[in-house]
mmCIF file of C-alpha atoms in Angstrom:
data_model
loop_
_atom_site.group_PDB
_atom_site.id
_atom_site.type_symbol
_atom_site.label_atom_id
_atom_site.label_comp_id
_atom_site.label_asym_id
_atom_site.label_seq_id
_atom_site.Cartn_x
_atom_site.Cartn_y
_atom_site.Cartn_z
ATOM 1 C CA VAL T 157 -0.019 0.073 -0.306
ATOM 2 C CA GLN T 158 1.432 3.262 -0.994
ATOM 3 C CA ASN T 159 0.109 6.081 0.161
ATOM 4 C CA LEU T 160 -0.176 9.710 -1.835
ATOM 5 C CA PRO T 161 -0.959 12.790 -0.516
ATOM 6 C CA GLY T 162 -1.448 15.722 -2.384
ATOM 7 C CA GLY T 163 -3.608 17.760 -4.886
ATOM 8 C CA GLN T 164 -6.571 16.823 -3.305
ATOM 9 C CA GLY T 165 -6.650 13.162 -4.526
ATOM 10 C CA ALA T 166 -5.091 14.466 -7.531
ATOM 11 C CA THR T 167 -1.544 13.043 -6.897
ATOM 12 C CA ALA T 168 -2.644 9.333 -6.240
ATOM 13 C CA VAL T 169 -4.909 9.341 -9.363
ATOM 14 C CA LEU T 170 -1.964 10.499 -11.520
ATOM 15 C CA ALA T 171 0.108 7.705 -10.239
ATOM 16 C CA LEU T 172 -2.595 5.289 -10.729
ATOM 17 C CA LEU T 173 -3.076 6.376 -15.017
ATOM 18 C CA ALA T 174 0.999 5.915 -14.768
ATOM 19 C CA GLU T 175 0.767 1.998 -14.172
ATOM 20 C CA PRO T 176 0.009 -0.660 -17.098
ATOM 21 C CA ALA T 177 -3.677 -0.878 -17.354
ATOM 22 C CA ASP T 178 -3.687 -4.637 -16.159
ATOM 23 C CA GLY T 179 -5.319 -4.399 -12.613
ATOM 24 C CA GLY T 180 -2.552 -4.731 -10.780
ATOM 25 C CA THR T 181 -2.431 -1.277 -9.285
ATOM 26 C CA LEU T 182 -5.546 0.499 -7.964
ATOM 27 C CA LEU T 183 -7.262 3.566 -6.363
ATOM 28 C CA PHE T 184 -8.670 3.650 -2.980
ATOM 29 C CA ALA T 185 -9.843 7.614 -2.448
ATOM 30 C CA PRO T 186 -12.669 9.110 -1.034
ATOM 31 C CA ALA T 187 -15.619 10.178 -3.193
ATOM 32 C CA SER T 188 -14.725 13.600 -2.971
ATOM 33 C CA VAL T 189 -12.196 13.135 -5.552
ATOM 34 C CA ALA T 190 -14.886 12.971 -8.353
ATOM 35 C CA GLY T 191 -15.034 16.900 -7.371
ATOM 36 C CA LEU T 192 -11.653 17.348 -9.358
ATOM 37 C CA PRO T 193 -12.819 18.079 -12.548
ATOM 38 C CA PHE T 194 -14.530 21.001 -10.937
ATOM 39 C CA THR T 195 -11.557 22.600 -8.638
ATOM 40 C CA MET T 196 -9.114 22.079 -10.910
ATOM 41 C CA LYS T 197 -7.577 23.719 -14.360
ATOM 42 C CA THR T 198 -6.158 20.779 -15.536
ATOM 43 C CA PRO T 199 -7.682 17.642 -13.867
ATOM 44 C CA PRO T 200 -6.048 14.388 -14.271
ATOM 45 C CA PHE T 201 -9.453 13.080 -15.727
ATOM 46 C CA ALA T 202 -12.976 14.536 -17.344
ATOM 47 C CA SER T 203 -15.178 12.632 -14.825
ATOM 48 C CA MET T 204 -13.983 9.801 -12.680
ATOM 49 C CA ALA T 205 -16.689 7.785 -14.586
ATOM 50 C CA ASP T 206 -13.966 7.412 -17.555
ATOM 51 C CA LEU T 207 -12.168 5.267 -15.028
ATOM 52 C CA ASP T 208 -12.808 1.270 -14.184
ATOM 53 C CA VAL T 209 -15.069 2.127 -10.889
ATOM 54 C CA LEU T 210 -15.162 -1.312 -9.516
ATOM 55 C CA ALA T 211 -16.943 -0.878 -6.155
ATOM 56 C CA ALA T 212 -17.120 1.614 -2.766
ATOM 57 C CA ILE T 213 -17.364 0.670 0.796
ATOM 58 C CA GLY T 214 -18.555 3.380 3.705
ATOM 59 C CA GLY T 215 -17.685 7.005 3.761
ATOM 60 C CA ASN T 216 -16.064 9.830 6.118
ATOM 61 C CA ARG T 217 -18.988 11.430 8.033
ATOM 62 C CA MET T 218 -17.758 14.723 8.299
ATOM 63 C CA CYS T 219 -17.886 16.900 11.468
ATOM 64 C CA LEU T 220 -17.245 20.318 12.732
ATOM 65 C CA PHE T 221 -14.160 20.098 15.642
ATOM 66 C CA VAL T 222 -13.220 23.178 17.350
ATOM 67 C CA HIS T 223 -10.789 24.313 19.910
ATOM 68 C CA PRO T 224 -11.973 24.827 23.075
ATOM 69 C CA GLY T 225 -10.670 28.079 23.891
ATOM 70 C CA LEU T 226 -12.783 28.793 21.491
ATOM 71 C CA GLY T 227 -15.548 28.697 23.793
ATOM 72 C CA ALA T 228 -17.890 27.132 21.813
ATOM 73 C CA ASP T 229 -20.300 24.187 23.118
ATOM 74 C CA SER T 230 -22.964 24.274 19.987
ATOM 75 C CA LEU T 231 -23.039 24.803 16.513
ATOM 76 C CA ALA T 232 -24.941 27.827 17.357
ATOM 77 C CA GLY T 233 -22.312 29.361 19.938
ATOM 78 C CA PHE T 234 -19.810 28.570 17.208
ATOM 79 C CA MET T 235 -21.376 30.414 14.231
ATOM 80 C CA GLN T 236 -22.098 33.287 17.107
ATOM 81 C CA ARG T 237 -18.028 33.632 17.884
ATOM 82 C CA ALA T 238 -16.869 33.106 14.271
ATOM 83 C CA ARG T 239 -19.046 35.878 13.234
ATOM 84 C CA GLY T 240 -17.173 38.333 15.152
ATOM 85 C CA GLU T 241 -13.779 36.872 15.478
ATOM 86 C CA SER T 242 -10.816 35.981 12.670
ATOM 87 C CA LEU T 243 -11.090 31.949 12.889
ATOM 88 C CA ARG T 244 -8.190 29.636 10.957
ATOM 89 C CA MET T 245 -9.944 26.644 9.622
ATOM 90 C CA GLY T 246 -8.252 23.712 8.775
ATOM 91 C CA GLN T 247 -8.577 21.191 5.892
ATOM 92 C CA ILE T 248 -7.693 18.665 3.280
ATOM 93 C CA SER T 249 -9.826 17.112 1.166
ATOM 94 C CA LEU T 250 -12.816 18.097 -1.299
ATOM 95 C CA GLY T 251 -15.525 17.025 0.973
ATOM 96 C CA GLU T 252 -14.204 18.821 3.894
ATOM 97 C CA THR T 253 -14.080 21.881 1.551
ATOM 98 C CA LEU T 254 -17.218 21.627 0.724
ATOM 99 C CA ILE T 255 -18.877 21.201 3.838
ATOM 100 C CA SER T 256 -17.157 23.953 5.285
ATOM 101 C CA THR T 257 -17.877 26.797 2.578
ATOM 102 C CA GLN T 258 -21.699 25.585 2.978
ATOM 103 C CA LEU T 259 -21.353 25.893 7.184
ATOM 104 C CA MET T 260 -19.399 29.642 6.574
ATOM 105 C CA GLN T 261 -22.506 30.246 3.889
ATOM 106 C CA ALA T 262 -25.482 29.073 5.891
ATOM 107 C CA GLY T 263 -23.866 30.238 9.503
ATOM 108 C CA GLY T 264 -22.950 33.484 7.496
ATOM 109 C CA PHE T 265 -19.794 34.036 8.272
ATOM 110 C CA ARG T 266 -16.218 33.721 7.321
ATOM 111 C CA ALA T 267 -12.675 32.360 7.728
ATOM 112 C CA GLU T 268 -9.191 31.945 6.505
ATOM 113 C CA ARG T 269 -8.891 28.555 4.827
ATOM 114 C CA VAL T 270 -5.339 26.836 5.894
ATOM 115 C CA PRO T 271 -4.818 23.594 3.331
ATOM 116 C CA TYR T 272 -3.009 20.552 4.463
ATOM 117 C CA THR T 273 -1.787 17.596 3.088
ATOM 118 C CA ALA T 274 -2.185 14.959 5.838
ATOM 119 C CA GLY T 275 -4.800 14.672 8.352
ATOM 120 C CA PRO T 276 -1.981 14.218 11.553
ATOM 121 C CA GLN T 277 -0.683 17.402 11.115
ATOM 122 C CA LEU T 278 -3.476 19.407 10.513
ATOM 123 C CA LEU T 279 -5.081 17.386 13.898
ATOM 124 C CA ALA T 280 -2.116 18.292 15.936
ATOM 125 C CA ASP T 281 -1.975 22.261 14.982
ATOM 126 C CA LEU T 282 -5.981 22.372 15.931
ATOM 127 C CA VAL T 283 -5.453 20.580 19.013
ATOM 128 C CA ASP T 284 -2.241 23.012 19.542
ATOM 129 C CA GLY T 285 -4.894 26.208 19.211
ATOM 130 C CA ARG T 286 -3.265 26.813 15.803
ATOM 131 C CA LEU T 287 -6.296 26.447 14.310
ATOM 132 C CA GLN T 288 -9.405 27.163 15.638
ATOM 133 C CA ALA T 289 -11.959 24.725 13.698
ATOM 134 C CA ALA T 290 -11.799 21.970 11.395
ATOM 135 C CA VAL T 291 -14.290 19.855 9.249
ATOM 136 C CA LEU T 292 -13.070 16.575 9.759
ATOM 137 C CA PRO T 293 -13.737 13.069 9.070
ATOM 138 C CA SER T 294 -15.233 11.732 12.627
ATOM 139 C CA GLY T 295 -12.609 8.679 12.893
ATOM 140 C CA LEU T 296 -9.835 11.184 13.153
ATOM 141 C CA GLY T 297 -10.764 13.681 15.594
ATOM 142 C CA ALA T 298 -12.811 11.364 17.909
ATOM 143 C CA ALA T 299 -10.552 10.275 20.279
ATOM 144 C CA ASP T 300 -9.239 14.240 21.096
ATOM 145 C CA ALA T 301 -12.944 14.751 21.084
ATOM 146 C CA GLU T 302 -13.069 12.425 24.004
ATOM 147 C CA ALA T 303 -10.029 13.315 25.606
ATOM 148 C CA GLY T 304 -11.304 16.864 25.809
ATOM 149 C CA ARG T 305 -9.105 18.192 23.771
ATOM 150 C CA LEU T 306 -11.182 18.988 20.873
ATOM 151 C CA HIS T 307 -15.091 19.732 20.779
ATOM 152 C CA MET T 308 -17.133 17.635 18.333
ATOM 153 C CA LEU T 309 -19.803 19.811 18.017
ATOM 154 C CA ALA T 310 -21.929 18.453 14.933
ATOM 155 C CA CYS T 311 -21.740 15.900 12.112
ATOM 156 C CA ALA T 312 -22.449 16.371 8.521
ATOM 157 C CA SER T 313 -24.596 13.080 8.095
ATOM 158 C CA GLU T 314 -28.357 12.434 7.450
ATOM 159 C CA GLN T 315 -27.973 10.216 10.994
ATOM 160 C CA ARG T 316 -26.020 10.277 14.521
ATOM 161 C CA ILE T 317 -22.728 8.275 13.689
ATOM 162 C CA ALA T 318 -23.428 5.019 16.178
ATOM 163 C CA ALA T 319 -20.356 5.370 17.532
ATOM 164 C CA LEU T 320 -21.004 8.888 18.495
ATOM 165 C CA PRO T 321 -25.140 9.267 19.629
ATOM 166 C CA GLN T 322 -24.218 12.529 22.168
ATOM 167 C CA VAL T 323 -23.357 14.407 18.460
ATOM 168 C CA PRO T 324 -26.014 16.054 17.118
ATOM 169 C CA THR T 325 -26.130 16.034 13.189
ATOM 170 C CA MET T 326 -25.874 19.688 11.586
ATOM 171 C CA ALA T 327 -29.975 19.309 11.201
ATOM 172 C CA GLU T 328 -30.642 18.740 13.984
ATOM 173 C CA ALA T 329 -28.514 21.872 15.708
ATOM 174 C CA GLY T 330 -29.928 24.094 13.337
ATOM 175 C CA LEU T 331 -28.548 23.682 10.082
ATOM 176 C CA PRO T 332 -30.605 21.468 7.546
ATOM 177 C CA GLY T 333 -28.989 20.641 4.279
ATOM 178 C CA LEU T 334 -25.114 20.450 4.991
ATOM 179 C CA ARG T 335 -24.074 16.961 3.870
ATOM 180 C CA ALA T 336 -21.698 15.540 0.764
ATOM 181 C CA PRO T 337 -21.992 12.572 -0.839
ATOM 182 C CA THR T 338 -19.415 10.109 1.002
ATOM 183 C CA GLY T 339 -17.926 6.744 0.273
ATOM 184 C CA HIS T 340 -14.473 5.397 -0.413
ATOM 185 C CA LEU T 341 -13.890 4.115 -4.115
ATOM 186 C CA ILE T 342 -12.126 1.335 -5.510
ATOM 187 C CA VAL T 343 -11.137 2.104 -9.107
ATOM 188 C CA ALA T 344 -8.475 0.412 -11.571
ATOM 189 C CA ARG T 345 -6.821 2.181 -14.501
ATOM 190 C CA PRO T 346 -9.325 2.295 -17.589
ATOM 191 C CA GLY T 347 -9.056 -0.015 -20.104
ATOM 192 C CA LEU T 348 -9.695 -3.630 -18.488
ATOM 193 C CA PRO T 349 -11.369 -6.469 -20.182
ATOM 194 C CA ALA T 350 -15.017 -6.732 -18.273
ATOM 195 C CA GLU T 351 -14.152 -9.766 -16.802
ATOM 196 C CA ARG T 352 -10.860 -8.585 -15.283
ATOM 197 C CA CYS T 353 -13.264 -5.905 -13.673
ATOM 198 C CA ALA T 354 -15.995 -8.069 -12.403
ATOM 199 C CA GLN T 355 -13.216 -10.369 -11.127
ATOM 200 C CA LEU T 356 -11.755 -7.518 -8.703
ATOM 201 C CA ALA T 357 -14.885 -6.128 -7.991
ATOM 202 C CA GLU T 358 -15.548 -9.200 -6.753
ATOM 203 C CA ALA T 359 -12.909 -9.768 -4.790
ATOM 204 C CA VAL T 360 -12.787 -6.147 -3.107
ATOM 205 C CA GLN T 361 -16.667 -7.506 -1.658
ATOM 206 C CA ARG T 362 -15.148 -10.726 -0.403
ATOM 207 C CA ALA T 363 -12.116 -8.649 1.101
ATOM 208 C CA ALA T 364 -14.554 -6.139 2.274
ATOM 209 C CA SER T 365 -17.297 -8.797 4.207
ATOM 210 C CA ARG T 366 -14.310 -10.492 6.176
ATOM 211 C CA PRO T 367 -14.904 -9.289 9.997
ATOM 212 C CA GLU T 368 -11.807 -8.371 10.360
ATOM 213 C CA VAL T 369 -12.160 -6.128 8.170
ATOM 214 C CA GLN T 370 -15.222 -4.849 9.079
ATOM 215 C CA ALA T 371 -14.520 -4.305 12.829
ATOM 216 C CA ASN T 372 -11.720 -2.182 11.304
ATOM 217 C CA LEU T 373 -14.238 -0.187 9.731
ATOM 218 C CA LYS T 374 -16.003 0.065 12.346
ATOM 219 C CA ARG T 375 -13.460 1.411 14.134
ATOM 220 C CA LEU T 376 -12.616 3.989 11.798
ATOM 221 C CA HIS T 377 -16.239 5.473 11.689
ATOM 222 C CA LEU T 378 -16.234 3.770 7.924
ATOM 223 C CA ASP T 379 -18.881 0.577 8.392
ATOM 224 C CA GLY T 380 -20.710 -0.518 5.818
ATOM 225 C CA PRO T 381 -21.082 -3.361 3.342
ATOM 226 C CA ALA T 382 -19.364 -2.719 -0.345
ATOM 227 C CA ILE T 383 -21.349 -2.098 -2.643
ATOM 228 C CA GLY T 384 -20.279 -3.002 -6.712
ATOM 229 C CA PRO T 385 -20.044 -1.197 -10.095
ATOM 230 C CA ALA T 386 -23.110 -0.054 -10.717
ATOM 231 C CA ALA T 387 -23.630 1.631 -7.547
ATOM 232 C CA SER T 388 -20.384 2.895 -7.102
ATOM 233 C CA LEU T 389 -20.814 4.847 -10.595
ATOM 234 C CA ALA T 390 -23.944 6.103 -9.556
ATOM 235 C CA LEU T 391 -22.079 7.374 -6.419
ATOM 236 C CA VAL T 392 -19.769 9.065 -8.384
ATOM 237 C CA ARG T 393 -22.477 10.846 -10.449
ATOM 238 C CA GLU T 394 -23.947 11.908 -7.287
ATOM 239 C CA THR T 395 -20.567 13.417 -5.788
ATOM 240 C CA GLU T 396 -20.349 15.238 -9.414
ATOM 241 C CA ALA T 397 -23.432 16.753 -9.290
ATOM 242 C CA ALA T 398 -23.123 18.159 -6.299
ATOM 243 C CA TRP T 399 -20.152 19.872 -7.201
ATOM 244 C CA SER T 400 -21.345 21.102 -10.166
ATOM 245 C CA ARG T 401 -24.484 22.590 -8.330
ATOM 246 C CA PHE T 402 -21.559 23.826 -5.435
ATOM 247 C CA VAL T 403 -19.650 25.519 -8.101
ATOM 248 C CA GLN T 404 -23.019 27.319 -9.963
ATOM 249 C CA ASP T 405 -23.784 28.585 -6.624
#
C-alpha cells in the first residue's frame, strides 16, 4: 500500500494512470475526488466515471471540531463566535472543503482556509490552538474530542453516528441540508477487460465482508457493506452533481 497525499487526490490519480492497465494497481480514494474536474484547471480526468469504478465502501462522516479555547460548546455558539472573530479553519480534502464552505454560507461568516496534505498534522495544529476549527472525518478527531482536547459540535450526516450518539447532526443543531455524498471508491486504470473488472469487483466485496475488515472499518467510522460497480458509479455521478451545483451557486 502506497499513501500518496497531495492535490486533494490528484497525485494519487496520476500515479494510477501511470501504471499499466492490468488491474495490478488500484486506487482507494474518497468519493470527493470525483469533484476534481470542478476545482482544478487541469484535472487528471474529465470524469471519474472514465476510470474503471469497481466498488465502494463506507465513507467519512464529516464533523465540525473546534478548539476548546474558542469557547463554543454548540454549533449555534460556534457560528456566533465565528461572525465576530477571525478564525483559521484547516482542511484536507474536497469533501471537507464542500462542507466547510456550506457551513460558512449558512452561518454567515468567513474564515481563513488553511490547507493541509495530511490529517495528523492538521489535527496536531488544531489541538495546539494554531487552528480554531476544522471539518474532519469523525474517526480522525473523535479520540481527541473524547479526551477533552477538542469539542465535536455536529456531523454532516443524515443520522447520528452509532459510535457517537451524543453528537448531533447538522440538521439537529439548526443547519439542515449540510451534507456531501460520501464513500470510498476502489477504481482501476481504464482499459481493463470486462471480465477482469468483474473479478476485481468481486474480490473487493469478499475482502470487505471479512469480519476483521468490518471491525477495522467500524473502528474508523467507515462501517457498511461494500457496493458493486453500478452503485459505485451512481455514487460518482451523485458526487459530480453535488460539485456542479456547488460551483454554480
